[in-house]
Amino acid sequence: MEKKATRNGFGEEIIALGKENRNVLVVDADIGKSCKSDGFRKALPSQHINVGIAEQNAAGVAAGMATCGKIPFVVTYAVFGSLRMCEMIRQEIAYPKLNVKIACSHGGVTPANDGASHQAIEDMGVLRTIPNMTVIMPADYWAARKLTRAIAEMDGPAFIRFTRDSIPVIYDENTQFEIGKAHIVQEGKDVAIIANGDTVYLAMEAAKKLAEENISAKVVDMHTIKPLDVDAVKDCVEKIGKIVTVEDHNILNGLGSGVCEVVAEMGKGKVKRIGIQDRFGESAPYERLLAKNGITIDGIVEAAKAL
Amino acid sequence: MKKKTVEELKAIAKDLRKKVVTMIYEAQSGHPGGSLSAAEFVTACYFSEMNVDPKNPKWEDRDRFVLSKGHVCPIQYAALGTLGFFPEEVLHTLRKEGSPLQGHPNMHCPGIDIPTGSLGQGFACAVGMAIALKLDKKSARVFSVLGDGECQEGEIWEAAQTANKYGLDNLTIFVDTNNLQIDGTTDEVMPNLDLGAKFKAFGFEIYEIDGNDMAQVVHALDEIRMHSHSGKPKCIIGHTTKGKGVSYMENVASWHGTAPNKEEYEQAIKDIDSDYSFK
């Protein structure tokens, strides 16, 4: 199976967007090389700003540019693009609903050997709490390209999170994505697995294993956790009643929490959340870090059967 | 905008000061001290220096004004209301439910270019505006007011280095150096040392003046206009008096964010009318 990193999908699509619309800018904070905005800098130098190692300022500069009709993409690591810039996002981007995009690589525990300081396990949850924000995590290279384009075309603030490592390409050039609308990977009737990002592939593999045991699993790619596709969750509750959520993010306030909020208000349905177990990471291989938190194909299978 | 004389601008600043204390008195809430210290610069910008159109607040070619020390918005609101960005009677709704004149400025108010209120952030936005205007080859300029206390925020210096890197000669900041913040003098709370030397080290052209002397403010803005293509951002270190023009407020830290009672309000109007401290 072909493998590509989602950050590369962003790096390629942002160049296309910048060529089509000269108002599309990249605001880097020194780490463009590893966030894959480096190609944009080379291709479109006049649309590229590098503010240095100063993420708070990057957010403010982008906000000011957006008031002048620009569409700036602030590019950094997810841990900085959410937490270091957090209040600037709230005050200067989300509150005035400015057209600023925050496009971050190294989401979740993918910065594995860098250790806990660089692993972003709270980013999506923190930003989900801020009014007016859109929060997205694409599941593969093609989703990264399509959703990068989608946020460029929407008016308003958005956070999109990519990852470092190459992951299986599960979609193709013709797959369509809509912000705030779940992508149904496959239908099923016994259990629903709602995942996003790199874990969608794990969910698909888990569904295959479950099928071997005659358990029919629906797989939902919930790439947008805000605005959450509430109807898609309700549909899973009404028709199936059992949901496993999977994410490379703290189980608090991310995808699993969002799904649980819908389920709780419906007053029916069962959920098991798989994700980072509200604890900091460490330097270790990516797969090991996921496994320590139960984010594995077998972990999903077991959770699905236990419901 | 038609240039005004120093005397005309002094009269406008006096009118805006009265509006500021009236708004804060009526709201029984707000920040008079810093509003009064920044009055000369705000007046000179809005009534003489800047190209703005009250009937078209979002005009693409307008000069931008960013009040980075957002808590002193009463002085900006007074200027905007007097110029006709919104009906002047709206000034009586400061901090009231449903009013465009929020406790700290947001973009629901015509003429506000960016929300501020959390210190240290507006300046970075002003830098972003100045970069965007240059990218579009527009001649519009950006003016921003910073507090001296605000310069304790790290983001100020991140923004300053960016202004230098991108040669933002279309950006002018006024550091309202009144040496007071909530907990006391800036020297006590966190010494700023020589702010002019600091901004100079960050690549700015420095204009160090008495920020409550309208003639000096106008002169500095004239000089800055003549240096519009120097490739360097501009910084006016305006030495000011917090609470300027109101006898009992001057240099008293507690008037940072306190509203006057009826007696104090009447005294404030008398002081401003009699040009207290401007003789």
PDB file of N, CA, C and O in Angstrom, chain A residues 54-61 87-88 91-92, chain B residues 66-71 104 114-127 144-160 173 199:
ATOM      1  N   ALA A  54       8.533  32.845  16.897  1.00  0.00           N
ATOM      2  CA  ALA A  54       7.685  33.816  17.590  1.00  0.00           C
ATOM      3  C   ALA A  54       6.229  33.528  17.203  1.00  0.00           C
ATOM      4  O   ALA A  54       5.614  34.269  16.454  1.00  0.00           O
ATOM      5  N   GLU A  55       5.692  32.434  17.743  1.00  0.00           N
ATOM      6  CA  GLU A  55       4.376  31.965  17.295  1.00  0.00           C
ATOM      7  C   GLU A  55       3.246  32.922  17.671  1.00  0.00           C
ATOM      8  O   GLU A  55       2.276  33.079  16.931  1.00  0.00           O
ATOM      9  N   GLN A  56       3.357  33.553  18.844  1.00  0.00           N
ATOM     10  CA  GLN A  56       2.288  34.461  19.266  1.00  0.00           C
ATOM     11  C   GLN A  56       2.153  35.600  18.264  1.00  0.00           C
ATOM     12  O   GLN A  56       1.052  35.986  17.859  1.00  0.00           O
ATOM     13  N   ASN A  57       3.299  36.119  17.882  1.00  0.00           N
ATOM     14  CA  ASN A  57       3.341  37.191  16.892  1.00  0.00           C
ATOM     15  C   ASN A  57       2.828  36.704  15.544  1.00  0.00           C
ATOM     16  O   ASN A  57       2.139  37.443  14.836  1.00  0.00           O
ATOM     17  N   ALA A  58       3.127  35.443  15.204  1.00  0.00           N
ATOM     18  CA  ALA A  58       2.643  34.892  13.923  1.00  0.00           C
ATOM     19  C   ALA A  58       1.125  34.980  13.868  1.00  0.00           C
ATOM     20  O   ALA A  58       0.545  35.353  12.834  1.00  0.00           O
ATOM     21  N   ALA A  59       0.476  34.662  14.968  1.00  0.00           N
ATOM     22  CA  ALA A  59      -0.990  34.706  15.004  1.00  0.00           C
ATOM     23  C   ALA A  59      -1.487  36.139  14.828  1.00  0.00           C
ATOM     24  O   ALA A  59      -2.430  36.399  14.067  1.00  0.00           O
ATOM     25  N   GLY A  60      -0.848  37.074  15.524  1.00  0.00           N
ATOM     26  CA  GLY A  60      -1.265  38.473  15.430  1.00  0.00           C
ATOM     27  C   GLY A  60      -1.021  39.054  14.048  1.00  0.00           C
ATOM     28  O   GLY A  60      -1.879  39.737  13.478  1.00  0.00           O
ATOM     29  N   VAL A  61       0.154  38.765  13.493  1.00  0.00           N
ATOM     30  CA  VAL A  61       0.488  39.252  12.148  1.00  0.00           C
ATOM     31  C   VAL A  61      -0.534  38.718  11.137  1.00  0.00           C
ATOM     32  O   VAL A  61      -1.038  39.451  10.274  1.00  0.00           O
ATOM     33  N   GLU A  87      -4.180  32.219  23.195  1.00  0.00           N
ATOM     34  CA  GLU A  87      -4.972  33.415  23.494  1.00  0.00           C
ATOM     35  C   GLU A  87      -4.999  34.380  22.321  1.00  0.00           C
ATOM     36  O   GLU A  87      -5.954  35.137  22.137  1.00  0.00           O
ATOM     37  N   MET A  88      -3.934  34.363  21.506  1.00  0.00           N
ATOM     38  CA  MET A  88      -3.933  35.219  20.317  1.00  0.00           C
ATOM     39  C   MET A  88      -4.968  34.714  19.310  1.00  0.00           C
ATOM     40  O   MET A  88      -5.614  35.509  18.630  1.00  0.00           O
ATOM     41  N   GLN A  91      -8.369  35.904  20.881  1.00  0.00           N
ATOM     42  CA  GLN A  91      -8.638  37.345  20.887  1.00  0.00           C
ATOM     43  C   GLN A  91      -8.617  37.971  19.495  1.00  0.00           C
ATOM     44  O   GLN A  91      -9.462  38.804  19.178  1.00  0.00           O
ATOM     45  N   GLU A  92      -7.628  37.582  18.690  1.00  0.00           N
ATOM     46  CA  GLU A  92      -7.408  38.312  17.438  1.00  0.00           C
ATOM     47  C   GLU A  92      -7.885  37.563  16.190  1.00  0.00           C
ATOM     48  O   GLU A  92      -7.899  38.128  15.109  1.00  0.00           O
TER      49      GLU A  92
ATOM     50  N   VAL B  66      -4.603  51.103  15.347  1.00  0.00           N
ATOM     51  CA  VAL B  66      -4.723  49.965  16.257  1.00  0.00           C
ATOM     52  C   VAL B  66      -4.398  50.422  17.679  1.00  0.00           C
ATOM     53  O   VAL B  66      -3.273  50.803  17.983  1.00  0.00           O
ATOM     54  N   LEU B  67      -5.422  50.365  18.518  1.00  0.00           N
ATOM     55  CA  LEU B  67      -5.243  50.744  19.916  1.00  0.00           C
ATOM     56  C   LEU B  67      -4.791  49.502  20.673  1.00  0.00           C
ATOM     57  O   LEU B  67      -5.602  48.752  21.207  1.00  0.00           O
ATOM     58  N   SER B  68      -3.467  49.290  20.694  1.00  0.00           N
ATOM     59  CA  SER B  68      -2.974  48.055  21.311  1.00  0.00           C
ATOM     60  C   SER B  68      -3.284  48.050  22.814  1.00  0.00           C
ATOM     61  O   SER B  68      -3.587  47.004  23.373  1.00  0.00           O
ATOM     62  N   LYS B  69      -3.227  49.226  23.446  1.00  0.00           N
ATOM     63  CA  LYS B  69      -3.669  49.300  24.851  1.00  0.00           C
ATOM     64  C   LYS B  69      -5.185  49.538  24.821  1.00  0.00           C
ATOM     65  O   LYS B  69      -5.680  50.648  25.067  1.00  0.00           O
ATOM     66  N   GLY B  70      -5.902  48.457  24.525  1.00  0.00           N
ATOM     67  CA  GLY B  70      -7.327  48.551  24.199  1.00  0.00           C
ATOM     68  C   GLY B  70      -8.218  49.089  25.297  1.00  0.00           C
ATOM     69  O   GLY B  70      -9.313  49.590  25.014  1.00  0.00           O
ATOM     70  N   HIS B  71      -7.763  49.033  26.545  1.00  0.00           N
ATOM     71  CA  HIS B  71      -8.625  49.494  27.646  1.00  0.00           C
ATOM     72  C   HIS B  71      -8.877  50.999  27.595  1.00  0.00           C
ATOM     73  O   HIS B  71      -9.801  51.486  28.231  1.00  0.00           O
ATOM     74  N   HIS B 104     -13.944  46.757  25.875  1.00  0.00           N
ATOM     75  CA  HIS B 104     -12.704  46.801  25.097  1.00  0.00           C
ATOM     76  C   HIS B 104     -13.120  46.677  23.639  1.00  0.00           C
ATOM     77  O   HIS B 104     -14.089  45.991  23.331  1.00  0.00           O
ATOM     78  N   ILE B 114      -9.363  46.199  14.503  1.00  0.00           N
ATOM     79  CA  ILE B 114      -9.019  44.882  15.081  1.00  0.00           C
ATOM     80  C   ILE B 114      -9.441  44.941  16.556  1.00  0.00           C
ATOM     81  O   ILE B 114      -9.298  45.988  17.177  1.00  0.00           O
ATOM     82  N   PRO B 115      -9.961  43.855  17.097  1.00  0.00           N
ATOM     83  CA  PRO B 115     -10.288  43.901  18.537  1.00  0.00           C
ATOM     84  C   PRO B 115      -9.011  43.881  19.377  1.00  0.00           C
ATOM     85  O   PRO B 115      -8.042  43.203  19.029  1.00  0.00           O
ATOM     86  N   THR B 116      -9.024  44.623  20.456  1.00  0.00           N
ATOM     87  CA  THR B 116      -7.891  44.601  21.378  1.00  0.00           C
ATOM     88  C   THR B 116      -8.439  44.579  22.803  1.00  0.00           C
ATOM     89  O   THR B 116      -9.641  44.590  23.006  1.00  0.00           O
ATOM     90  N   GLY B 117      -7.544  44.548  23.761  1.00  0.00           N
ATOM     91  CA  GLY B 117      -7.974  44.486  25.145  1.00  0.00           C
ATOM     92  C   GLY B 117      -7.089  43.536  25.946  1.00  0.00           C
ATOM     93  O   GLY B 117      -6.853  43.736  27.128  1.00  0.00           O
ATOM     94  N   SER B 118      -6.595  42.499  25.273  1.00  0.00           N
ATOM     95  CA  SER B 118      -5.601  41.648  25.894  1.00  0.00           C
ATOM     96  C   SER B 118      -4.250  42.212  25.474  1.00  0.00           C
ATOM     97  O   SER B 118      -3.892  42.191  24.296  1.00  0.00           O
ATOM     98  N   LEU B 119      -3.513  42.753  26.438  1.00  0.00           N
ATOM     99  CA  LEU B 119      -2.335  43.558  26.122  1.00  0.00           C
ATOM    100  C   LEU B 119      -1.250  42.775  25.387  1.00  0.00           C
ATOM    101  O   LEU B 119      -1.079  41.576  25.574  1.00  0.00           O
ATOM    102  N   GLY B 120      -0.528  43.509  24.549  1.00  0.00           N
ATOM    103  CA  GLY B 120       0.604  42.934  23.820  1.00  0.00           C
ATOM    104  C   GLY B 120       0.241  42.428  22.439  1.00  0.00           C
ATOM    105  O   GLY B 120       1.125  42.115  21.643  1.00  0.00           O
ATOM    106  N   GLN B 121      -1.059  42.319  22.149  1.00  0.00           N
ATOM    107  CA  GLN B 121      -1.458  41.641  20.915  1.00  0.00           C
ATOM    108  C   GLN B 121      -1.755  42.583  19.751  1.00  0.00           C
ATOM    109  O   GLN B 121      -1.533  42.229  18.592  1.00  0.00           O
ATOM    110  N   GLY B 122      -2.283  43.752  20.038  1.00  0.00           N
ATOM    111  CA  GLY B 122      -2.684  44.645  18.949  1.00  0.00           C
ATOM    112  C   GLY B 122      -1.517  45.052  18.068  1.00  0.00           C
ATOM    113  O   GLY B 122      -1.650  45.158  16.843  1.00  0.00           O
ATOM    114  N   PHE B 123      -0.360  45.240  18.671  1.00  0.00           N
ATOM    115  CA  PHE B 123       0.812  45.681  17.921  1.00  0.00           C
ATOM    116  C   PHE B 123       1.165  44.676  16.825  1.00  0.00           C
ATOM    117  O   PHE B 123       1.460  45.050  15.678  1.00  0.00           O
ATOM    118  N   ALA B 124       1.124  43.382  17.144  1.00  0.00           N
ATOM    119  CA  ALA B 124       1.431  42.351  16.137  1.00  0.00           C
ATOM    120  C   ALA B 124       0.438  42.441  14.976  1.00  0.00           C
ATOM    121  O   ALA B 124       0.811  42.272  13.810  1.00  0.00           O
ATOM    122  N   CYS B 125      -0.817  42.723  15.296  1.00  0.00           N
ATOM    123  CA  CYS B 125      -1.832  42.856  14.239  1.00  0.00           C
ATOM    124  C   CYS B 125      -1.513  44.079  13.369  1.00  0.00           C
ATOM    125  O   CYS B 125      -1.671  44.031  12.138  1.00  0.00           O
ATOM    126  N   ALA B 126      -1.077  45.158  14.000  1.00  0.00           N
ATOM    127  CA  ALA B 126      -0.703  46.358  13.248  1.00  0.00           C
ATOM    128  C   ALA B 126       0.450  46.046  12.294  1.00  0.00           C
ATOM    129  O   ALA B 126       0.475  46.502  11.146  1.00  0.00           O
ATOM    130  N   VAL B 127       1.393  45.236  12.783  1.00  0.00           N
ATOM    131  CA  VAL B 127       2.514  44.822  11.930  1.00  0.00           C
ATOM    132  C   VAL B 127       1.996  44.015  10.734  1.00  0.00           C
ATOM    133  O   VAL B 127       2.416  44.231   9.588  1.00  0.00           O
ATOM    134  N   SER B 144      -0.379  52.955  15.690  1.00  0.00           N
ATOM    135  CA  SER B 144      -0.753  52.104  16.815  1.00  0.00           C
ATOM    136  C   SER B 144      -0.307  52.739  18.128  1.00  0.00           C
ATOM    137  O   SER B 144       0.777  53.319  18.211  1.00  0.00           O
ATOM    138  N   VAL B 145      -1.169  52.640  19.144  1.00  0.00           N
ATOM    139  CA  VAL B 145      -0.833  53.159  20.469  1.00  0.00           C
ATOM    140  C   VAL B 145      -0.538  51.990  21.403  1.00  0.00           C
ATOM    141  O   VAL B 145      -1.359  51.077  21.549  1.00  0.00           O
ATOM    142  N   LEU B 146       0.647  52.027  22.009  1.00  0.00           N
ATOM    143  CA  LEU B 146       1.047  51.010  22.986  1.00  0.00           C
ATOM    144  C   LEU B 146       1.181  51.670  24.355  1.00  0.00           C
ATOM    145  O   LEU B 146       1.551  52.844  24.443  1.00  0.00           O
ATOM    146  N   GLY B 147       0.926  50.908  25.392  1.00  0.00           N
ATOM    147  CA  GLY B 147       1.196  51.410  26.727  1.00  0.00           C
ATOM    148  C   GLY B 147       2.623  51.102  27.131  1.00  0.00           C
ATOM    149  O   GLY B 147       3.216  50.154  26.618  1.00  0.00           O
ATOM    150  N   ASP B 148       3.175  51.895  28.038  1.00  0.00           N
ATOM    151  CA  ASP B 148       4.533  51.549  28.497  1.00  0.00           C
ATOM    152  C   ASP B 148       4.482  50.294  29.357  1.00  0.00           C
ATOM    153  O   ASP B 148       5.350  49.421  29.258  1.00  0.00           O
ATOM    154  N   GLY B 149       3.432  50.149  30.158  1.00  0.00           N
ATOM    155  CA  GLY B 149       3.261  48.905  30.908  1.00  0.00           C
ATOM    156  C   GLY B 149       3.107  47.728  29.959  1.00  0.00           C
ATOM    157  O   GLY B 149       3.632  46.642  30.185  1.00  0.00           O
ATOM    158  N   GLU B 150       2.395  47.960  28.869  1.00  0.00           N
ATOM    159  CA  GLU B 150       2.154  46.901  27.887  1.00  0.00           C
ATOM    160  C   GLU B 150       3.467  46.355  27.312  1.00  0.00           C
ATOM    161  O   GLU B 150       3.524  45.194  26.885  1.00  0.00           O
ATOM    162  N   CYS B 151       4.485  47.216  27.280  1.00  0.00           N
ATOM    163  CA  CYS B 151       5.769  46.783  26.711  1.00  0.00           C
ATOM    164  C   CYS B 151       6.442  45.708  27.562  1.00  0.00           C
ATOM    165  O   CYS B 151       7.501  45.191  27.194  1.00  0.00           O
ATOM    166  N   GLN B 152       5.828  45.357  28.685  1.00  0.00           N
ATOM    167  CA  GLN B 152       6.337  44.221  29.464  1.00  0.00           C
ATOM    168  C   GLN B 152       5.925  42.890  28.840  1.00  0.00           C
ATOM    169  O   GLN B 152       6.464  41.841  29.195  1.00  0.00           O
ATOM    170  N   GLU B 153       4.955  42.926  27.935  1.00  0.00           N
ATOM    171  CA  GLU B 153       4.526  41.701  27.250  1.00  0.00           C
ATOM    172  C   GLU B 153       5.574  41.297  26.202  1.00  0.00           C
ATOM    173  O   GLU B 153       5.992  42.124  25.383  1.00  0.00           O
ATOM    174  N   GLY B 154       5.944  40.022  26.191  1.00  0.00           N
ATOM    175  CA  GLY B 154       6.960  39.546  25.251  1.00  0.00           C
ATOM    176  C   GLY B 154       6.570  39.696  23.787  1.00  0.00           C
ATOM    177  O   GLY B 154       7.427  39.924  22.925  1.00  0.00           O
ATOM    178  N   GLU B 155       5.267  39.572  23.501  1.00  0.00           N
ATOM    179  CA  GLU B 155       4.836  39.612  22.104  1.00  0.00           C
ATOM    180  C   GLU B 155       5.134  40.970  21.458  1.00  0.00           C
ATOM    181  O   GLU B 155       5.303  41.061  20.237  1.00  0.00           O
ATOM    182  N   ILE B 156       5.215  42.029  22.278  1.00  0.00           N
ATOM    183  CA  ILE B 156       5.559  43.350  21.751  1.00  0.00           C
ATOM    184  C   ILE B 156       6.897  43.288  21.023  1.00  0.00           C
ATOM    185  O   ILE B 156       7.062  43.826  19.923  1.00  0.00           O
ATOM    186  N   TRP B 157       7.833  42.573  21.623  1.00  0.00           N
ATOM    187  CA  TRP B 157       9.192  42.549  21.052  1.00  0.00           C
ATOM    188  C   TRP B 157       9.281  41.581  19.885  1.00  0.00           C
ATOM    189  O   TRP B 157      10.094  41.761  18.970  1.00  0.00           O
ATOM    190  N   GLU B 158       8.439  40.565  19.886  1.00  0.00           N
ATOM    191  CA  GLU B 158       8.336  39.695  18.706  1.00  0.00           C
ATOM    192  C   GLU B 158       7.832  40.520  17.510  1.00  0.00           C
ATOM    193  O   GLU B 158       8.340  40.394  16.385  1.00  0.00           O
ATOM    194  N   ALA B 159       6.832  41.344  17.786  1.00  0.00           N
ATOM    195  CA  ALA B 159       6.269  42.166  16.707  1.00  0.00           C
ATOM    196  C   ALA B 159       7.279  43.216  16.248  1.00  0.00           C
ATOM    197  O   ALA B 159       7.406  43.501  15.053  1.00  0.00           O
ATOM    198  N   ALA B 160       8.015  43.784  17.199  1.00  0.00           N
ATOM    199  CA  ALA B 160       8.993  44.824  16.871  1.00  0.00           C
ATOM    200  C   ALA B 160      10.067  44.281  15.928  1.00  0.00           C
ATOM    201  O   ALA B 160      10.456  44.929  14.948  1.00  0.00           O
ATOM    202  N   ILE B 173       4.306  53.724  15.736  1.00  0.00           N
ATOM    203  CA  ILE B 173       3.735  53.418  17.052  1.00  0.00           C
ATOM    204  C   ILE B 173       3.980  54.589  17.993  1.00  0.00           C
ATOM    205  O   ILE B 173       4.971  55.312  17.877  1.00  0.00           O
ATOM    206  N   PHE B 199      13.585  50.264  21.536  1.00  0.00           N
ATOM    207  CA  PHE B 199      13.001  50.235  20.185  1.00  0.00           C
ATOM    208  C   PHE B 199      14.041  50.599  19.129  1.00  0.00           C
ATOM    209  O   PHE B 199      14.000  50.099  18.010  1.00  0.00           O
TER     210      PHE B 199
END
